[in-house]
Amino acid sequence: MLDKELTVEDVASRIKADYPNDCNLVFSDNNADEQVIRIRTIKPDKGGDDESKVEDDVMLKQFETHLLDTLTLRGVLGIERAFLNKETKLIETDDGALLAAKADDRCQEWYLDTS
């Protein structure tokens, strides 16, 4: 998480934003040796029969799959990489002439290539 400049609090707040009424989160401090997020699901109490335990297992597996595979922590969904590029563009000067000079800052156009 350090190489991506993410904190435990950032991850926890993103999970809480996706599931505001479905879970409680407790997380460790950023300076802790092991950074841990504990997630407790909130559900209405239906009793303790075996069928609800099976449903709980399925629900937890789906929750885990969503957290690990589809939850976007930062950025835009579907964009994995972005490259910053610069090109020279054609501009019109005050006297009506066209100018395309690499040395002129007005002719530089920056854009993002995404994949």
mmCIF file with all atom_site columns, C-alpha atoms in Angstrom:
data_model
loop_
_atom_site.group_PDB
_atom_site.id
_atom_site.type_symbol
_atom_site.label_atom_id
_atom_site.label_alt_id
_atom_site.label_comp_id
_atom_site.label_asym_id
_atom_site.label_entity_id
_atom_site.label_seq_id
_atom_site.pdbx_PDB_ins_code
_atom_site.Cartn_x
_atom_site.Cartn_y
_atom_site.Cartn_z
_atom_site.occupancy
_atom_site.B_iso_or_equiv
_atom_site.pdbx_formal_charge
_atom_site.auth_seq_id
_atom_site.auth_comp_id
_atom_site.auth_asym_id
_atom_site.auth_atom_id
_atom_site.pdbx_PDB_model_num
ATOM 1   C CA . MET A 1 1   ? 0.000   0.000   0.000   1.00 0.00 ? 1   MET A CA 1
ATOM 2   C CA . LEU A 1 2   ? 2.940   2.309   0.545   1.00 0.00 ? 2   LEU A CA 1
ATOM 3   C CA . ASP A 1 3   ? 4.007   2.216   -3.107  1.00 0.00 ? 3   ASP A CA 1
ATOM 4   C CA . LYS A 1 4   ? 0.476   3.247   -4.160  1.00 0.00 ? 4   LYS A CA 1
ATOM 5   C CA . GLU A 1 5   ? 0.342   5.948   -1.457  1.00 0.00 ? 5   GLU A CA 1
ATOM 6   C CA . LEU A 1 6   ? -2.779  4.419   0.092   1.00 0.00 ? 6   LEU A CA 1
ATOM 7   C CA . THR A 1 7   ? -3.510  4.387   3.792   1.00 0.00 ? 7   THR A CA 1
ATOM 8   C CA . VAL A 1 8   ? -5.621  1.924   5.735   1.00 0.00 ? 8   VAL A CA 1
ATOM 9   C CA . GLU A 1 9   ? -8.072  4.747   6.356   1.00 0.00 ? 9   GLU A CA 1
ATOM 10  C CA . ASP A 1 10  ? -8.434  5.339   2.587   1.00 0.00 ? 10  ASP A CA 1
ATOM 11  C CA . VAL A 1 11  ? -9.267  1.682   1.971   1.00 0.00 ? 11  VAL A CA 1
ATOM 12  C CA . ALA A 1 12  ? -11.693 1.553   4.906   1.00 0.00 ? 12  ALA A CA 1
ATOM 13  C CA . SER A 1 13  ? -13.502 4.715   3.827   1.00 0.00 ? 13  SER A CA 1
ATOM 14  C CA . ARG A 1 14  ? -13.880 3.341   0.282   1.00 0.00 ? 14  ARG A CA 1
ATOM 15  C CA . ILE A 1 15  ? -15.376 0.095   1.607   1.00 0.00 ? 15  ILE A CA 1
ATOM 16  C CA . LYS A 1 16  ? -17.685 2.068   3.912   1.00 0.00 ? 16  LYS A CA 1
ATOM 17  C CA . ALA A 1 17  ? -18.791 4.232   0.961   1.00 0.00 ? 17  ALA A CA 1
ATOM 18  C CA . ASP A 1 18  ? -19.869 1.128   -0.984  1.00 0.00 ? 18  ASP A CA 1
ATOM 19  C CA . TYR A 1 19  ? -21.535 -0.545  2.015   1.00 0.00 ? 19  TYR A CA 1
ATOM 20  C CA . PRO A 1 20  ? -22.749 2.260   4.329   1.00 0.00 ? 20  PRO A CA 1
ATOM 21  C CA . ASN A 1 21  ? -25.459 0.242   6.107   1.00 0.00 ? 21  ASN A CA 1
ATOM 22  C CA . ASP A 1 22  ? -24.131 -3.284  5.663   1.00 0.00 ? 22  ASP A CA 1
ATOM 23  C CA . CYS A 1 23  ? -20.905 -3.389  7.673   1.00 0.00 ? 23  CYS A CA 1
ATOM 24  C CA . ASN A 1 24  ? -18.886 -1.905  10.520  1.00 0.00 ? 24  ASN A CA 1
ATOM 25  C CA . LEU A 1 25  ? -15.178 -1.348  10.050  1.00 0.00 ? 25  LEU A CA 1
ATOM 26  C CA . VAL A 1 26  ? -12.349 -1.258  12.574  1.00 0.00 ? 26  VAL A CA 1
ATOM 27  C CA . PHE A 1 27  ? -8.853  -0.683  11.246  1.00 0.00 ? 27  PHE A CA 1
ATOM 28  C CA . SER A 1 28  ? -5.343  -0.383  12.613  1.00 0.00 ? 28  SER A CA 1
ATOM 29  C CA . ASP A 1 29  ? -3.216  2.735   12.716  1.00 0.00 ? 29  ASP A CA 1
ATOM 30  C CA . ASN A 1 30  ? -0.992  3.536   9.730   1.00 0.00 ? 30  ASN A CA 1
ATOM 31  C CA . ASN A 1 31  ? 2.095   3.150   11.932  1.00 0.00 ? 31  ASN A CA 1
ATOM 32  C CA . ALA A 1 32  ? 1.177   -0.347  13.145  1.00 0.00 ? 32  ALA A CA 1
ATOM 33  C CA . ASP A 1 33  ? 3.443   -3.275  12.248  1.00 0.00 ? 33  ASP A CA 1
ATOM 34  C CA . GLU A 1 34  ? 0.535   -5.124  10.648  1.00 0.00 ? 34  GLU A CA 1
ATOM 35  C CA . GLN A 1 35  ? -2.129  -3.079  8.946   1.00 0.00 ? 35  GLN A CA 1
ATOM 36  C CA . VAL A 1 36  ? -5.479  -4.797  9.422   1.00 0.00 ? 36  VAL A CA 1
ATOM 37  C CA . ILE A 1 37  ? -9.064  -3.959  8.535   1.00 0.00 ? 37  ILE A CA 1
ATOM 38  C CA . ARG A 1 38  ? -11.736 -5.885  10.426  1.00 0.00 ? 38  ARG A CA 1
ATOM 39  C CA . ILE A 1 39  ? -15.128 -5.997  8.751   1.00 0.00 ? 39  ILE A CA 1
ATOM 40  C CA . ARG A 1 40  ? -18.240 -7.017  10.641  1.00 0.00 ? 40  ARG A CA 1
ATOM 41  C CA . THR A 1 41  ? -21.387 -7.446  8.598   1.00 0.00 ? 41  THR A CA 1
ATOM 42  C CA . ILE A 1 42  ? -24.642 -6.035  9.903   1.00 0.00 ? 42  ILE A CA 1
ATOM 43  C CA . LYS A 1 43  ? -27.748 -8.070  9.206   1.00 0.00 ? 43  LYS A CA 1
ATOM 44  C CA . PRO A 1 44  ? -31.132 -8.462  10.802  1.00 0.00 ? 44  PRO A CA 1
ATOM 45  C CA . ASP A 1 45  ? -31.299 -11.363 13.247  1.00 0.00 ? 45  ASP A CA 1
ATOM 46  C CA . LYS A 1 46  ? -33.307 -14.204 11.672  1.00 0.00 ? 46  LYS A CA 1
ATOM 47  C CA . GLY A 1 47  ? -32.617 -16.929 14.156  1.00 0.00 ? 47  GLY A CA 1
ATOM 48  C CA . GLY A 1 48  ? -29.938 -19.593 14.187  1.00 0.00 ? 48  GLY A CA 1
ATOM 49  C CA . ASP A 1 49  ? -31.124 -22.303 11.805  1.00 0.00 ? 49  ASP A CA 1
ATOM 50  C CA . ASP A 1 50  ? -28.758 -24.188 9.488   1.00 0.00 ? 50  ASP A CA 1
ATOM 51  C CA . GLU A 1 51  ? -30.216 -22.621 6.352   1.00 0.00 ? 51  GLU A CA 1
ATOM 52  C CA . SER A 1 52  ? -29.263 -19.099 7.428   1.00 0.00 ? 52  SER A CA 1
ATOM 53  C CA . LYS A 1 53  ? -25.699 -20.264 8.154   1.00 0.00 ? 53  LYS A CA 1
ATOM 54  C CA . VAL A 1 54  ? -25.388 -21.536 4.575   1.00 0.00 ? 54  VAL A CA 1
ATOM 55  C CA . GLU A 1 55  ? -26.725 -18.218 3.296   1.00 0.00 ? 55  GLU A CA 1
ATOM 56  C CA . ASP A 1 56  ? -24.172 -16.416 5.474   1.00 0.00 ? 56  ASP A CA 1
ATOM 57  C CA . ASP A 1 57  ? -21.332 -18.422 3.919   1.00 0.00 ? 57  ASP A CA 1
ATOM 58  C CA . VAL A 1 58  ? -22.516 -17.618 0.409   1.00 0.00 ? 58  VAL A CA 1
ATOM 59  C CA . MET A 1 59  ? -22.983 -13.951 1.288   1.00 0.00 ? 59  MET A CA 1
ATOM 60  C CA . LEU A 1 60  ? -19.475 -13.725 2.788   1.00 0.00 ? 60  LEU A CA 1
ATOM 61  C CA . LYS A 1 61  ? -17.906 -15.344 -0.283  1.00 0.00 ? 61  LYS A CA 1
ATOM 62  C CA . GLN A 1 62  ? -19.729 -12.920 -2.582  1.00 0.00 ? 62  GLN A CA 1
ATOM 63  C CA . PHE A 1 63  ? -18.674 -10.008 -0.372  1.00 0.00 ? 63  PHE A CA 1
ATOM 64  C CA . GLU A 1 64  ? -15.046 -11.166 -0.461  1.00 0.00 ? 64  GLU A CA 1
ATOM 65  C CA . THR A 1 65  ? -15.147 -11.572 -4.245  1.00 0.00 ? 65  THR A CA 1
ATOM 66  C CA . HIS A 1 66  ? -16.534 -8.077  -4.694  1.00 0.00 ? 66  HIS A CA 1
ATOM 67  C CA . LEU A 1 67  ? -13.953 -6.514  -2.378  1.00 0.00 ? 67  LEU A CA 1
ATOM 68  C CA . LEU A 1 68  ? -10.988 -8.237  -4.003  1.00 0.00 ? 68  LEU A CA 1
ATOM 69  C CA . ASP A 1 69  ? -12.028 -8.158  -7.663  1.00 0.00 ? 69  ASP A CA 1
ATOM 70  C CA . THR A 1 70  ? -14.349 -5.255  -8.386  1.00 0.00 ? 70  THR A CA 1
ATOM 71  C CA . LEU A 1 71  ? -13.947 -2.574  -5.715  1.00 0.00 ? 71  LEU A CA 1
ATOM 72  C CA . THR A 1 72  ? -12.088 0.431   -7.141  1.00 0.00 ? 72  THR A CA 1
ATOM 73  C CA . LEU A 1 73  ? -9.963  2.094   -4.479  1.00 0.00 ? 73  LEU A CA 1
ATOM 74  C CA . ARG A 1 74  ? -8.701  4.979   -6.553  1.00 0.00 ? 74  ARG A CA 1
ATOM 75  C CA . GLY A 1 75  ? -9.006  6.192   -10.121 1.00 0.00 ? 75  GLY A CA 1
ATOM 76  C CA . VAL A 1 76  ? -11.558 5.455   -12.808 1.00 0.00 ? 76  VAL A CA 1
ATOM 77  C CA . LEU A 1 77  ? -13.193 2.071   -13.321 1.00 0.00 ? 77  LEU A CA 1
ATOM 78  C CA . GLY A 1 78  ? -11.841 0.355   -16.437 1.00 0.00 ? 78  GLY A CA 1
ATOM 79  C CA . ILE A 1 79  ? -8.658  2.426   -16.739 1.00 0.00 ? 79  ILE A CA 1
ATOM 80  C CA . GLU A 1 80  ? -5.621  0.500   -15.581 1.00 0.00 ? 80  GLU A CA 1
ATOM 81  C CA . ARG A 1 81  ? -2.815  2.794   -16.752 1.00 0.00 ? 81  ARG A CA 1
ATOM 82  C CA . ALA A 1 82  ? -2.407  6.375   -17.893 1.00 0.00 ? 82  ALA A CA 1
ATOM 83  C CA . PHE A 1 83  ? 0.563   7.907   -19.681 1.00 0.00 ? 83  PHE A CA 1
ATOM 84  C CA . LEU A 1 84  ? 1.197   11.645  -19.875 1.00 0.00 ? 84  LEU A CA 1
ATOM 85  C CA . ASN A 1 85  ? 2.185   12.740  -23.397 1.00 0.00 ? 85  ASN A CA 1
ATOM 86  C CA . LYS A 1 86  ? 2.992   16.019  -25.098 1.00 0.00 ? 86  LYS A CA 1
ATOM 87  C CA . GLU A 1 87  ? 2.562   17.013  -28.744 1.00 0.00 ? 87  GLU A CA 1
ATOM 88  C CA . THR A 1 88  ? 3.035   20.157  -30.763 1.00 0.00 ? 88  THR A CA 1
ATOM 89  C CA . LYS A 1 89  ? -0.217  21.694  -31.957 1.00 0.00 ? 89  LYS A CA 1
ATOM 90  C CA . LEU A 1 90  ? -0.931  24.334  -34.561 1.00 0.00 ? 90  LEU A CA 1
ATOM 91  C CA . ILE A 1 91  ? -2.023  27.723  -33.182 1.00 0.00 ? 91  ILE A CA 1
ATOM 92  C CA . GLU A 1 92  ? -3.043  30.995  -34.757 1.00 0.00 ? 92  GLU A CA 1
ATOM 93  C CA . THR A 1 93  ? -1.018  34.037  -33.711 1.00 0.00 ? 93  THR A CA 1
ATOM 94  C CA . ASP A 1 94  ? -2.407  37.561  -33.238 1.00 0.00 ? 94  ASP A CA 1
ATOM 95  C CA . ASP A 1 95  ? -1.509  38.573  -36.803 1.00 0.00 ? 95  ASP A CA 1
ATOM 96  C CA . GLY A 1 96  ? -3.356  35.551  -38.285 1.00 0.00 ? 96  GLY A CA 1
ATOM 97  C CA . ALA A 1 97  ? -0.301  33.425  -39.049 1.00 0.00 ? 97  ALA A CA 1
ATOM 98  C CA . LEU A 1 98  ? -0.186  29.741  -38.137 1.00 0.00 ? 98  LEU A CA 1
ATOM 99  C CA . LEU A 1 99  ? 2.542   28.642  -35.752 1.00 0.00 ? 99  LEU A CA 1
ATOM 100 C CA . ALA A 1 100 ? 3.746   25.170  -34.744 1.00 0.00 ? 100 ALA A CA 1
ATOM 101 C CA . ALA A 1 101 ? 7.010   25.535  -32.839 1.00 0.00 ? 101 ALA A CA 1
ATOM 102 C CA . LYS A 1 102 ? 8.235   23.045  -30.253 1.00 0.00 ? 102 LYS A CA 1
ATOM 103 C CA . ALA A 1 103 ? 10.034  25.817  -28.368 1.00 0.00 ? 103 ALA A CA 1
ATOM 104 C CA . ASP A 1 104 ? 6.844   27.879  -27.936 1.00 0.00 ? 104 ASP A CA 1
ATOM 105 C CA . ASP A 1 105 ? 4.821   26.888  -24.845 1.00 0.00 ? 105 ASP A CA 1
ATOM 106 C CA . ARG A 1 106 ? 1.580   27.948  -26.531 1.00 0.00 ? 106 ARG A CA 1
ATOM 107 C CA . CYS A 1 107 ? 2.079   25.187  -29.112 1.00 0.00 ? 107 CYS A CA 1
ATOM 108 C CA . GLN A 1 108 ? 2.462   22.414  -26.531 1.00 0.00 ? 108 GLN A CA 1
ATOM 109 C CA . GLU A 1 109 ? -0.564  20.239  -25.817 1.00 0.00 ? 109 GLU A CA 1
ATOM 110 C CA . TRP A 1 110 ? -0.566  17.685  -23.000 1.00 0.00 ? 110 TRP A CA 1
ATOM 111 C CA . TYR A 1 111 ? -2.898  14.684  -23.020 1.00 0.00 ? 111 TYR A CA 1
ATOM 112 C CA . LEU A 1 112 ? -3.390  11.327  -21.296 1.00 0.00 ? 112 LEU A CA 1
ATOM 113 C CA . ASP A 1 113 ? -3.154  7.993   -23.100 1.00 0.00 ? 113 ASP A CA 1
ATOM 114 C CA . THR A 1 114 ? -5.155  5.399   -21.190 1.00 0.00 ? 114 THR A CA 1
ATOM 115 C CA . SER A 1 115 ? -5.337  1.641   -21.396 1.00 0.00 ? 115 SER A CA 1
#
